[in-house]
Amino acid sequence: MAIHKKDEFSQKEQDLATFAKALSHPARIAILKVLAQKNECICGEIVAVLPLAQSTVSQHLKELKTAGLISGETDGPRSCYCINWKAFEKFITDFNTLFEKLKSVNTKCC
Amino acid sequence: MAIHKKDEFSQKEQDLATFAKALSHPARIAILKVLAQKNECICGEIVAVLPLAQSTVSQHLKELKTAGLISGETDGPRSCYCINWKAFEKFITDFNTLFEKLKSVNTKCC
DNA sequence: ATCTTAGATCGTAAATATACGATAAGTAAA
DNA sequence: TTTACTTATCGTATATTTACGATCTAAGAT
């Protein structure tokens, strides 16, 4: 029980799931928006906008970073984050490819 | 602590997060593939293909259904599931729109 | 009417996610 | 050096997810 079986799926399926998981919380979607709209992607600005504690935002940022969707540099006492477009687009493409493929095969059974 | 604050984000952010969450497990991605590739989208065929117990697959199907990505009809003693393309494409479009928008605004700060 | 089959649901255990406050660690300014 | 500021990390509580076996339900077969 509760022994996770994620590893028994294909790498592509796991990658897509990991990407989706990174986006599966509204706070992380909001963070991505802020990162793109501000020229200076300072952590503090994100904290100011979101209805969450600083430590919680930091945790969400870490998850986005671990998933490879953003990258961060420490800049003096601050941290500068930005979107990792390369990895991001790779996933978007994979998603679209998968769904395009699914759509062409589908034959509406119900 | 642990009082979820998802409701404090915008509806669009919540919708995208819900969609992403539905796709955030490789089993559910695999299920969507099977649903598209088989003409007869019978639950049993999914169970046969996945490395999971019947009850677990049923649970994943329920989550996909709750998220609106698939719909299901009981057909005698069996259950027929299929992909809800309308809702599916709505989300895909929203995703692409969001990311396209983000991309155009970004100015590479780090 | 009973048996079989397919699937959903219940109960449960363990893992993971969410959130916060407190604290640590590092830089900049006084 | 001390102080203030910014962010990361730790500890912790609670909620949710994942997974299974067992059981319930409903339809079809005998």
XYZ file of C-alpha atoms (C1' of nucleotides) in Angstrom:
280
model
C 0.000 0.000 0.000
C 1.087 3.498 -0.832
C 4.244 2.300 -2.516
C 4.234 4.656 -5.449
C 4.347 2.983 -8.820
C 5.195 6.007 -10.909
C 8.434 4.411 -12.041
C 6.556 1.681 -13.834
C 5.296 4.099 -16.454
C 7.220 5.316 -19.509
C 9.726 8.132 -19.196
C 7.620 10.372 -21.410
C 4.560 9.789 -19.293
C 6.550 10.552 -16.164
C 8.038 13.718 -17.661
C 4.658 15.041 -18.690
C 3.234 14.207 -15.275
C 6.108 16.007 -13.553
C 5.544 19.087 -15.675
C 1.818 19.012 -15.012
C 2.434 18.566 -11.319
C 4.583 21.692 -11.222
C 1.624 23.603 -12.652
C -0.971 21.899 -10.478
C -1.243 24.637 -7.879
C -2.680 28.094 -8.600
C 0.097 29.726 -6.588
C 2.695 28.338 -8.989
C 0.756 29.508 -12.016
C 0.509 32.935 -10.421
C 4.246 32.908 -9.756
C 4.981 32.189 -13.413
C 2.794 35.126 -14.407
C 4.620 37.464 -12.043
C 8.003 36.214 -13.218
C 7.113 37.060 -16.790
C 5.506 40.425 -16.141
C 8.173 41.938 -13.915
C 11.505 42.844 -15.350
C 13.088 42.329 -11.976
C 11.982 38.907 -10.886
C 12.808 39.327 -7.207
C 11.379 36.881 -4.739
C 10.083 39.669 -2.532
C 7.850 41.006 -5.275
C 6.251 37.627 -5.640
C 5.667 37.375 -1.910
C 4.066 40.819 -1.950
C 1.567 39.828 -4.628
C 0.605 36.355 -3.427
C -1.650 35.687 -0.426
C 0.943 33.374 1.100
C 3.704 33.521 3.678
C 7.274 34.091 2.508
C 8.341 30.582 3.461
C 5.489 29.074 1.494
C 6.353 31.073 -1.611
C 9.957 29.983 -1.252
C 8.771 26.404 -1.151
C 6.701 26.826 -4.337
C 9.665 28.467 -6.051
C 11.802 25.503 -5.114
C 9.303 23.126 -6.648
C 9.216 25.086 -9.897
C 13.001 25.099 -9.896
C 13.231 21.364 -9.225
C 10.839 20.714 -12.089
C 13.137 22.797 -14.294
C 10.543 25.425 -15.179
C 12.447 28.310 -13.658
C 16.038 29.083 -12.727
C 17.324 31.322 -9.983
C 20.423 33.299 -9.178
C 21.356 34.865 -5.882
C 22.007 38.557 -6.426
C 23.417 40.047 -3.267
C 20.910 39.585 -0.470
C 18.145 38.925 -2.999
C 17.266 36.074 -5.310
C 16.451 36.624 -8.965
C 14.238 34.049 -10.588
C 13.195 33.726 -14.195
C 11.382 31.333 -16.447
C 13.423 28.645 -18.133
C 11.881 28.972 -21.566
C 13.852 26.185 -23.162
C 12.597 23.494 -20.801
C 9.214 25.130 -20.741
C 8.671 24.985 -24.471
C 9.964 21.443 -24.632
C 7.144 20.375 -22.354
C 4.549 22.451 -24.153
C 5.557 20.834 -27.406
C 5.410 17.362 -25.883
C 1.971 18.107 -24.540
C 0.652 19.347 -27.821
C 2.230 16.442 -29.656
C 0.615 13.947 -27.324
C -2.802 15.528 -27.535
C -2.650 16.083 -31.268
C -1.791 12.412 -31.615
C -4.599 11.351 -29.352
C -7.077 13.484 -31.207
C -6.250 12.060 -34.634
C -6.699 8.492 -33.394
C -9.918 9.024 -31.513
C -13.138 7.630 -32.952
C -15.758 8.806 -30.493
C -17.003 5.650 -28.833
C -19.405 7.328 -26.411
C -1.478 25.810 8.936
C -2.545 23.564 6.158
C -5.658 25.605 5.460
C -5.579 25.595 1.706
C -5.647 28.997 0.100
C -6.393 27.933 -3.437
C -9.620 29.913 -3.420
C -7.727 33.163 -3.102
C -6.355 32.889 -6.617
C -8.174 33.841 -9.805
C -10.653 31.465 -11.384
C -8.476 31.066 -14.459
C -5.476 30.169 -12.337
C -7.552 27.663 -10.427
C -8.951 26.115 -13.604
C -5.534 25.691 -15.138
C -4.221 24.205 -11.911
C -7.121 21.754 -11.764
C -6.461 20.662 -15.323
C -2.755 20.266 -14.648
C -3.468 18.327 -11.501
C -5.596 15.847 -13.417
C -2.588 15.202 -15.654
C -0.079 15.157 -12.820
C 0.147 11.389 -12.470
C 1.651 9.116 -15.152
C -1.181 6.630 -14.660
C -3.717 9.221 -15.753
C -1.676 10.168 -18.803
C -1.451 6.487 -19.672
C -5.208 6.140 -19.227
C -5.845 8.985 -21.674
C -3.607 7.259 -24.220
C -5.491 3.994 -23.873
C -8.856 5.744 -24.110
C -7.848 7.302 -27.408
C -6.260 4.242 -28.943
C -8.970 1.677 -28.184
C -12.293 1.879 -29.946
C -13.926 0.213 -26.990
C -12.919 2.255 -24.005
C -13.804 -0.368 -21.416
C -12.439 0.026 -17.934
C -11.206 -3.576 -17.922
C -8.875 -2.971 -20.833
C -7.274 -0.101 -18.972
C -6.832 -2.223 -15.872
C -5.197 -4.923 -17.994
C -2.638 -2.516 -19.403
C -1.726 -0.554 -16.285
C 0.420 -1.897 -13.436
C -2.253 -1.009 -10.905
C -5.107 -2.691 -9.073
C -8.640 -2.358 -10.421
C -9.751 -0.179 -7.536
C -6.844 2.191 -8.072
C -7.574 2.550 -11.769
C -11.203 3.217 -10.940
C -10.052 5.955 -8.599
C -7.874 7.577 -11.283
C -10.776 7.400 -13.740
C -12.966 9.154 -11.222
C -10.437 11.955 -10.885
C -10.238 12.428 -14.636
C -14.024 12.460 -14.749
C -14.315 14.965 -11.909
C -11.843 17.235 -13.678
C -14.055 16.980 -16.767
C -11.405 15.448 -19.008
C -13.351 12.259 -19.660
C -16.937 11.128 -19.519
C -18.288 7.680 -18.787
C -21.412 5.671 -19.420
C -22.421 2.424 -17.817
C -23.035 -0.121 -20.558
C -24.567 -3.188 -18.995
C -22.162 -4.573 -16.447
C -19.305 -2.595 -18.005
C -18.324 1.043 -18.055
C -17.434 2.880 -21.223
C -15.166 5.871 -20.874
C -14.028 8.357 -23.449
C -12.167 11.607 -23.702
C -14.194 14.781 -23.406
C -12.552 16.635 -26.265
C -14.492 19.807 -25.851
C -13.346 20.457 -22.295
C -9.934 19.110 -23.156
C -9.277 21.516 -25.966
C -10.605 24.409 -23.940
C -7.871 23.799 -21.411
C -5.192 23.263 -24.025
C -6.135 26.568 -25.598
C -6.078 28.331 -22.249
C -2.657 26.899 -21.562
C -1.222 27.947 -24.859
C -2.782 31.365 -24.554
C -1.268 31.873 -21.137
C 2.160 30.722 -22.147
C 2.140 32.579 -25.431
C 1.218 35.684 -23.496
C 3.930 35.107 -20.944
C 6.510 34.557 -23.627
C 5.782 37.780 -25.458
C 6.121 39.837 -22.300
C 9.308 38.280 -21.018
C 12.542 40.219 -21.265
C 15.082 37.733 -19.954
C 16.257 39.240 -16.692
C 18.638 36.432 -15.736
C -33.448 -17.866 -8.493
C -28.598 -18.261 -8.299
C -24.029 -17.517 -10.056
C -20.684 -14.919 -12.419
C -18.593 -10.853 -14.017
C -17.433 -5.845 -14.181
C -16.969 -1.946 -11.877
C -17.633 1.295 -7.993
C -17.135 2.310 -3.321
C -15.428 1.722 1.522
C -11.903 1.355 4.817
C -7.333 1.949 5.658
C -2.199 2.702 5.585
C 1.536 5.227 4.007
C 3.452 8.979 1.320
C 3.305 13.609 -0.237
C 1.730 18.362 -0.381
C 0.417 22.664 1.728
C 1.073 26.116 4.938
C 2.984 28.596 8.754
C 6.243 30.412 12.294
C 10.851 30.319 13.808
C 15.310 30.397 12.812
C 19.597 30.353 10.043
C 22.607 32.334 6.626
C 24.164 35.705 3.843
C 24.776 40.544 2.156
C 24.496 45.533 2.654
C 24.338 49.530 5.293
C 25.132 52.118 9.746
C 31.074 45.460 14.212
C 26.475 45.725 14.721
C 22.134 46.183 12.525
C 18.794 45.545 9.180
C 17.110 43.135 5.312
C 16.189 39.196 2.137
C 15.661 34.543 1.272
C 16.307 29.550 2.506
C 15.589 25.967 5.496
C 13.761 23.458 9.605
C 10.143 21.765 12.340
C 5.540 20.853 12.527
C 0.407 20.363 11.859
C -3.041 19.189 8.796
C -4.889 17.849 4.283
C -4.664 15.267 0.279
C -3.015 11.611 -2.713
C -1.848 7.024 -3.799
C -2.587 2.377 -3.377
C -4.595 -1.963 -1.988
C -7.943 -5.517 -0.425
C -12.612 -6.248 0.720
C -17.093 -5.550 -0.111
C -21.269 -3.836 -2.512
C -24.065 -3.264 -6.683
C -25.998 -4.195 -10.956
C -26.437 -6.684 -15.211
C -25.994 -10.986 -17.785
C -25.721 -15.964 -17.893
C -27.021 -20.623 -16.260
